[in-house]
Tab-separated table of C-alpha atoms in Angstrom:
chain	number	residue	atom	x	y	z
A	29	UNK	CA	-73.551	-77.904	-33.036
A	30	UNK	CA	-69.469	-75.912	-33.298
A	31	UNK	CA	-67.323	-74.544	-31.167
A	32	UNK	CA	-66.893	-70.505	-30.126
A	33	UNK	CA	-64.056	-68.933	-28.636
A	34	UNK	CA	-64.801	-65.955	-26.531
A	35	UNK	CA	-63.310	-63.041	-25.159
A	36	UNK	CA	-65.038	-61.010	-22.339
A	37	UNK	CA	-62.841	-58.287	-22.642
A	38	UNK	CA	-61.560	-57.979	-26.021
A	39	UNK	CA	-59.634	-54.458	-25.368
A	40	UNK	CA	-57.428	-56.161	-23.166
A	41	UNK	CA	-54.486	-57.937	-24.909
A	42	UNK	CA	-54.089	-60.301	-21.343
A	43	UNK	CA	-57.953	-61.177	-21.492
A	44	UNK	CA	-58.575	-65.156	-21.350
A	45	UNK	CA	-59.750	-66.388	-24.530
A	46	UNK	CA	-61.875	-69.448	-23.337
A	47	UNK	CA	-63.301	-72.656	-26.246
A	48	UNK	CA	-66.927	-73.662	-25.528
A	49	UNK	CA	-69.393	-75.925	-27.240
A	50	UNK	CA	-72.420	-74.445	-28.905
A	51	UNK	CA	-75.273	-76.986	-29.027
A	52	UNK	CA	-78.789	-76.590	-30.341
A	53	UNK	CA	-81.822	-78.148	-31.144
A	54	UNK	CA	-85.319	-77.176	-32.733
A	55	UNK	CA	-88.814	-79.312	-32.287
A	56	UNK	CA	-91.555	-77.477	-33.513
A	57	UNK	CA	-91.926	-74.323	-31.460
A	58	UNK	CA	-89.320	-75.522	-27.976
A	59	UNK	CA	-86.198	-75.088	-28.976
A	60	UNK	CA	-82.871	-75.937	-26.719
A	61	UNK	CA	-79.665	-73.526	-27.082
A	62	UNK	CA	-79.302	-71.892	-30.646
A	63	UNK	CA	-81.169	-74.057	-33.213
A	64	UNK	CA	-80.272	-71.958	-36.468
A	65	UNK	CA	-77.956	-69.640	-35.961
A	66	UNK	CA	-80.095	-66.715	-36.681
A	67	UNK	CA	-80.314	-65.382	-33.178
A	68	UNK	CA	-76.422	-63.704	-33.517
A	69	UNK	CA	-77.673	-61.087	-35.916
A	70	UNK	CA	-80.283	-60.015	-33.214
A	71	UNK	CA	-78.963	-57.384	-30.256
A	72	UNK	CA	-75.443	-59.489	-30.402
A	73	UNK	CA	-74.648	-57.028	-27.904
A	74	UNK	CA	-76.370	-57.900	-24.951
A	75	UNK	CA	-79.221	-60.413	-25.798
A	76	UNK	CA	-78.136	-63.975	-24.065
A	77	UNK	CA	-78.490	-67.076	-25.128
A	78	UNK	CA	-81.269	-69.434	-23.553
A	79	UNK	CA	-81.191	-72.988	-22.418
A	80	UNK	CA	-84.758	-73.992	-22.992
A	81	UNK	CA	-87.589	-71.471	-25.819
A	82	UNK	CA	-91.238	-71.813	-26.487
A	83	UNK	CA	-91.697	-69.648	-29.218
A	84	UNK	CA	-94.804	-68.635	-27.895
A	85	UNK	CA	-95.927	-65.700	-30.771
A	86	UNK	CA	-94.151	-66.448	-34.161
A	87	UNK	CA	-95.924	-64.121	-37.121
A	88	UNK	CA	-94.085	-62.189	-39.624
A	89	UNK	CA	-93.705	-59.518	-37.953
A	90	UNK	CA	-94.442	-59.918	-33.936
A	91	UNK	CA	-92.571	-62.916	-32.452
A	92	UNK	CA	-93.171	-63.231	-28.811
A	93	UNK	CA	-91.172	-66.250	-26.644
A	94	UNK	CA	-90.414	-67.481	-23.412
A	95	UNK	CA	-86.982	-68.736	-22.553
A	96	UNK	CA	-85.459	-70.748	-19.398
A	97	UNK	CA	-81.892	-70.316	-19.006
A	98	UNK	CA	-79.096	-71.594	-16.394
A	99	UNK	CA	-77.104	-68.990	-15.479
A	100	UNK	CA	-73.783	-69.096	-13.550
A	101	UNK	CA	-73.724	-66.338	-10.883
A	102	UNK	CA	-69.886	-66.411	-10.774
A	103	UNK	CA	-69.405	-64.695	-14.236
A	104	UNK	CA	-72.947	-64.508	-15.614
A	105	UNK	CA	-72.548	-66.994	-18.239
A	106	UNK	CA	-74.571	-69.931	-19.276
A	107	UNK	CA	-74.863	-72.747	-17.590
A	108	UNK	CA	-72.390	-75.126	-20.371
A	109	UNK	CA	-70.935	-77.590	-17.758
A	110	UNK	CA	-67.554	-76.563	-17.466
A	111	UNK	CA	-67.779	-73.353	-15.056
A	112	UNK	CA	-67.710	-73.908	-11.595
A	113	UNK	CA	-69.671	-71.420	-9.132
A	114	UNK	CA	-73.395	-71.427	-8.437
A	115	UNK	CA	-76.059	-71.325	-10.488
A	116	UNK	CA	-79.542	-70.025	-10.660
A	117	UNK	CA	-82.661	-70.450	-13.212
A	118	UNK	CA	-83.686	-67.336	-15.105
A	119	UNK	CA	-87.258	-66.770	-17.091
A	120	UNK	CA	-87.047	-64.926	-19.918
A	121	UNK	CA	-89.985	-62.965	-21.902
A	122	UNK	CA	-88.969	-61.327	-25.283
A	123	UNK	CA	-90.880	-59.706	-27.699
A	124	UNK	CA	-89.547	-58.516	-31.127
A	125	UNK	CA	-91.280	-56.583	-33.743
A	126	UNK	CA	-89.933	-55.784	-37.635
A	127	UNK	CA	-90.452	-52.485	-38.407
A	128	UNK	CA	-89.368	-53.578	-42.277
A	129	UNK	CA	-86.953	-55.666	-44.120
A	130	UNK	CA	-83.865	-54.275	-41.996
A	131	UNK	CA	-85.161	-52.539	-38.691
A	132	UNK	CA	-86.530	-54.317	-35.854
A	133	UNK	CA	-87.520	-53.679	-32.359
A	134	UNK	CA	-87.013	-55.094	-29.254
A	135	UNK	CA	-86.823	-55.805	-25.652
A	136	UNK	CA	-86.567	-58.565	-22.904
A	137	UNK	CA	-87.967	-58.709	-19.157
A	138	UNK	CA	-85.463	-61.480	-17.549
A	139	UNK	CA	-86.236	-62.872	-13.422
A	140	UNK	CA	-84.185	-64.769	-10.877
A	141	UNK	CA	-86.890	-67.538	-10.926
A	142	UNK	CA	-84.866	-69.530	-8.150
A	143	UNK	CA	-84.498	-65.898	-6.035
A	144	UNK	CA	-80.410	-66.360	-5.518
A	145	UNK	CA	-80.110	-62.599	-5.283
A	146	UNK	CA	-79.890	-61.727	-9.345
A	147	UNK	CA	-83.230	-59.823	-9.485
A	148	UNK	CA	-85.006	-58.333	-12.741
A	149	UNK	CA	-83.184	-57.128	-15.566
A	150	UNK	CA	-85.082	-55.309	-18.415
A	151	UNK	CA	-83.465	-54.375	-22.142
A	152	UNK	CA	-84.703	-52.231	-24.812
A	153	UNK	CA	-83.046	-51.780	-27.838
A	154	UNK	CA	-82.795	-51.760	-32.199
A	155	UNK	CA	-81.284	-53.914	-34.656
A	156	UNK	CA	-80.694	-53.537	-38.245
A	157	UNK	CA	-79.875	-56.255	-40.196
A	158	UNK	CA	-78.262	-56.572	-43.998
A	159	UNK	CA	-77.820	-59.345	-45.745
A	160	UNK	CA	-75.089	-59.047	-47.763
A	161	UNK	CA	-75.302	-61.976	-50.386
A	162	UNK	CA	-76.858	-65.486	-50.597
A	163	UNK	CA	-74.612	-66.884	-47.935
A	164	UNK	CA	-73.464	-63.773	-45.956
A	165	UNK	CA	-75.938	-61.023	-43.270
A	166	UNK	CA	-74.300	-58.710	-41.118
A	167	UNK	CA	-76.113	-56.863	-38.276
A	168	UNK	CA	-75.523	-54.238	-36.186
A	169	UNK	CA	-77.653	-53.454	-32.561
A	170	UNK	CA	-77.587	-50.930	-30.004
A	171	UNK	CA	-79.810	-51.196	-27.031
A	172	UNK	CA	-80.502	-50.366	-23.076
A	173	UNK	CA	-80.011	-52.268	-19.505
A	174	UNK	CA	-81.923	-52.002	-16.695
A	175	UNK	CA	-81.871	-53.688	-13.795
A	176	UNK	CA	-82.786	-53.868	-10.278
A	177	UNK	CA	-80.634	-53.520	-7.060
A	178	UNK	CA	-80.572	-57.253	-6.808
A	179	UNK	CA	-79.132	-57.804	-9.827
A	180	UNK	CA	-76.367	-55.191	-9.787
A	181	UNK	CA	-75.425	-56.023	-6.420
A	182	UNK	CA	-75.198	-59.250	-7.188
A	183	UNK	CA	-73.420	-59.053	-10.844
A	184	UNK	CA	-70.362	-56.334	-9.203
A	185	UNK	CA	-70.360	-57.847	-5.830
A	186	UNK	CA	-66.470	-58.712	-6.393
A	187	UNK	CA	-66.040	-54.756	-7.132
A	188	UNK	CA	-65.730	-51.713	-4.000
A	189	UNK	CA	-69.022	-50.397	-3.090
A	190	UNK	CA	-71.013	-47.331	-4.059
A	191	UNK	CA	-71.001	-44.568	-1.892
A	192	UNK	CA	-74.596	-45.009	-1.657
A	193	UNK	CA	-76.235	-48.723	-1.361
A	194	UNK	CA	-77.003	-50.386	-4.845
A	195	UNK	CA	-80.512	-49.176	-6.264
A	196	UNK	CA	-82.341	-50.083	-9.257
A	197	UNK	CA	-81.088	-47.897	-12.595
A	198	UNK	CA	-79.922	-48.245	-15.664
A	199	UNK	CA	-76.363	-50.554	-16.133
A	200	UNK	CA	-75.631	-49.883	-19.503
A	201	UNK	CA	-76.125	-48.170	-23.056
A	202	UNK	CA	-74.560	-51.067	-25.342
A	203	UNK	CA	-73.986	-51.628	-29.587
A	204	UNK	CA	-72.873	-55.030	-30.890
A	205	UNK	CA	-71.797	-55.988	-34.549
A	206	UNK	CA	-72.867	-59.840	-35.460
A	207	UNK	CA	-71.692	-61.504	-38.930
A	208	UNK	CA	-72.424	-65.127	-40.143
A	209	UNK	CA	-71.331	-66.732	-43.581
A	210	UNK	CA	-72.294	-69.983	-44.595
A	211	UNK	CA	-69.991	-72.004	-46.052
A	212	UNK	CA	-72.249	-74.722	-47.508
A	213	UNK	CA	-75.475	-75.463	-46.517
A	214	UNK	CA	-74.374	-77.343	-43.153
A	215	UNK	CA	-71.449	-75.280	-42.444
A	216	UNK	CA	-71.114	-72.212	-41.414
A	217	UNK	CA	-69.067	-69.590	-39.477
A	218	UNK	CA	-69.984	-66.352	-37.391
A	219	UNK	CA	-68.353	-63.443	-35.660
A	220	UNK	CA	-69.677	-60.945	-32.883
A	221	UNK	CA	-68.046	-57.939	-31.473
A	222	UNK	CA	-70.500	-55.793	-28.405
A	223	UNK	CA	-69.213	-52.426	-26.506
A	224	UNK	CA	-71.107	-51.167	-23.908
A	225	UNK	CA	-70.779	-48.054	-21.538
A	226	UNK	CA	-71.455	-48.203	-18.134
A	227	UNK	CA	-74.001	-46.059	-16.633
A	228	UNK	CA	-75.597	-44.558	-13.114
A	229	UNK	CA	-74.164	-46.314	-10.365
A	230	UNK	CA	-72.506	-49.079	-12.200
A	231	UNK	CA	-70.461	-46.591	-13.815
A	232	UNK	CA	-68.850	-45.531	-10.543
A	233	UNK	CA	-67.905	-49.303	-9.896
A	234	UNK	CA	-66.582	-50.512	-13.208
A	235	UNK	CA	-62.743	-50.487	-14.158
A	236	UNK	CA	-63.369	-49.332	-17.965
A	237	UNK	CA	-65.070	-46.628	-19.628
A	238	UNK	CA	-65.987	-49.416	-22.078
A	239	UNK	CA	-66.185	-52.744	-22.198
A	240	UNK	CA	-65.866	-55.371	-24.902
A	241	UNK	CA	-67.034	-58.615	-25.886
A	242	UNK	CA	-66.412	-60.686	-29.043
A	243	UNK	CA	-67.040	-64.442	-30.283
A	244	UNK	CA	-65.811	-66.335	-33.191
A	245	UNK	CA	-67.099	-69.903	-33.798
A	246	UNK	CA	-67.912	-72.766	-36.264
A	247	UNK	CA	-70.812	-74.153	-36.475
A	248	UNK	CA	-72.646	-77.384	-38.053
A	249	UNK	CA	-76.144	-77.828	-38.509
A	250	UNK	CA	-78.168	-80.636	-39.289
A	251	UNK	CA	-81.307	-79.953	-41.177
């Protein structure tokens, strides 16, 4: 369990800077929220947390799982109690495959399980990850969005309209930095910083060339 404050557009020096609990737990293969930490130096970028994980595929090299997560539709965040707007459920299938001891691949296939109008998103993408001593790892990610009209629609429905009505495309072409340190062997600390560049139609809608994301947080775990 910590804390993580969050900026969803670190360029801009006015951007809110918001304080929100991080909470996980592991039972065998379910998992709720983040249970160790490891899954910031994975696609920091644009993978999302889940609520609820079956790891369903967990070898050495292939891990396969399926994720439930609560999304709010009002600025695409988690479900973590203290957003208002609505919510919907999303599924979540990811596969990941290590191509060594530093590259991996990967990609997730995400659904509107609850059909509120946030469609099918699909992301590809790399990762290569370097641990740096005993207690530090750094990683860095790049990857690809996809989505369907649904979703963009739906996640840009506060911006003007295309000239031409929303179709599925690609969104966005996205690299993310993720760093943890561990303090002692229940404490630890992380930072993430993510850019991404819109693309096709999005592109024409969104205010920046690039956007930015970053976290900082404190964690606690209990093993």
């Amino acid at each position: 369990m910590g804390v993580k404050l969050q900026s969803r557009d670190a360029a801009n020096a006015s951007s809110i800077l918001t304080l929100r609990p991080v909470l996980g737990l592991r039972y065998g293969r379910w998992r709720i929220g983040h249970p160790t930490g490891t899954e910031w130096l994975s696609f920091s970028g644009y993978r999302k947390e889940s609520n609820l994980a079956y790891q369903w595929r967990d070898d050495e090299r292939l891990k396969v799982g399926l994720s439930l997560r609560v999304q709010n539709l009002q600025d695409n965040s988690s479900f973590d109690g203290f957003s208002s707007g609505q919510n919907t459920l999303r599924g979540r299938v990811s596969v990941n495959y290590k191509l060594d001891r530093h590259w991996s691949l990967g990609s997730d296939l995400t659904q509107d399980l609850m059909d509120r109008g946030d469609g099918t998103t699909l992301s590809v993408g790399a990762a290569y990850g370097l641990p740096l001593s005993d207690r530090s790892a750094l990683s860095l990610s790049a990857g690809l969005n996809w989505a369907t009209a649904d979703h963009w629609a739906t996640q840009w429905r506060k911006a003007p309209a295309p000239a031409e009505p929303w179709h599925s495309g690609l969104g966005s072409l996205g690299v993310g930095m993720s760093y943890r340190y561990a303090l002692t062997p229940q404490w630890a600390w992380f930072g993430t910083l993510g850019s991404s560049r819109p693309l096709g139609q999005v592109q024409t809608v969104s205010p920046h060339n690039l956007n930015w994301q970053g976290q900082l947080g404190l964690l606690y775990f209990s093993r």
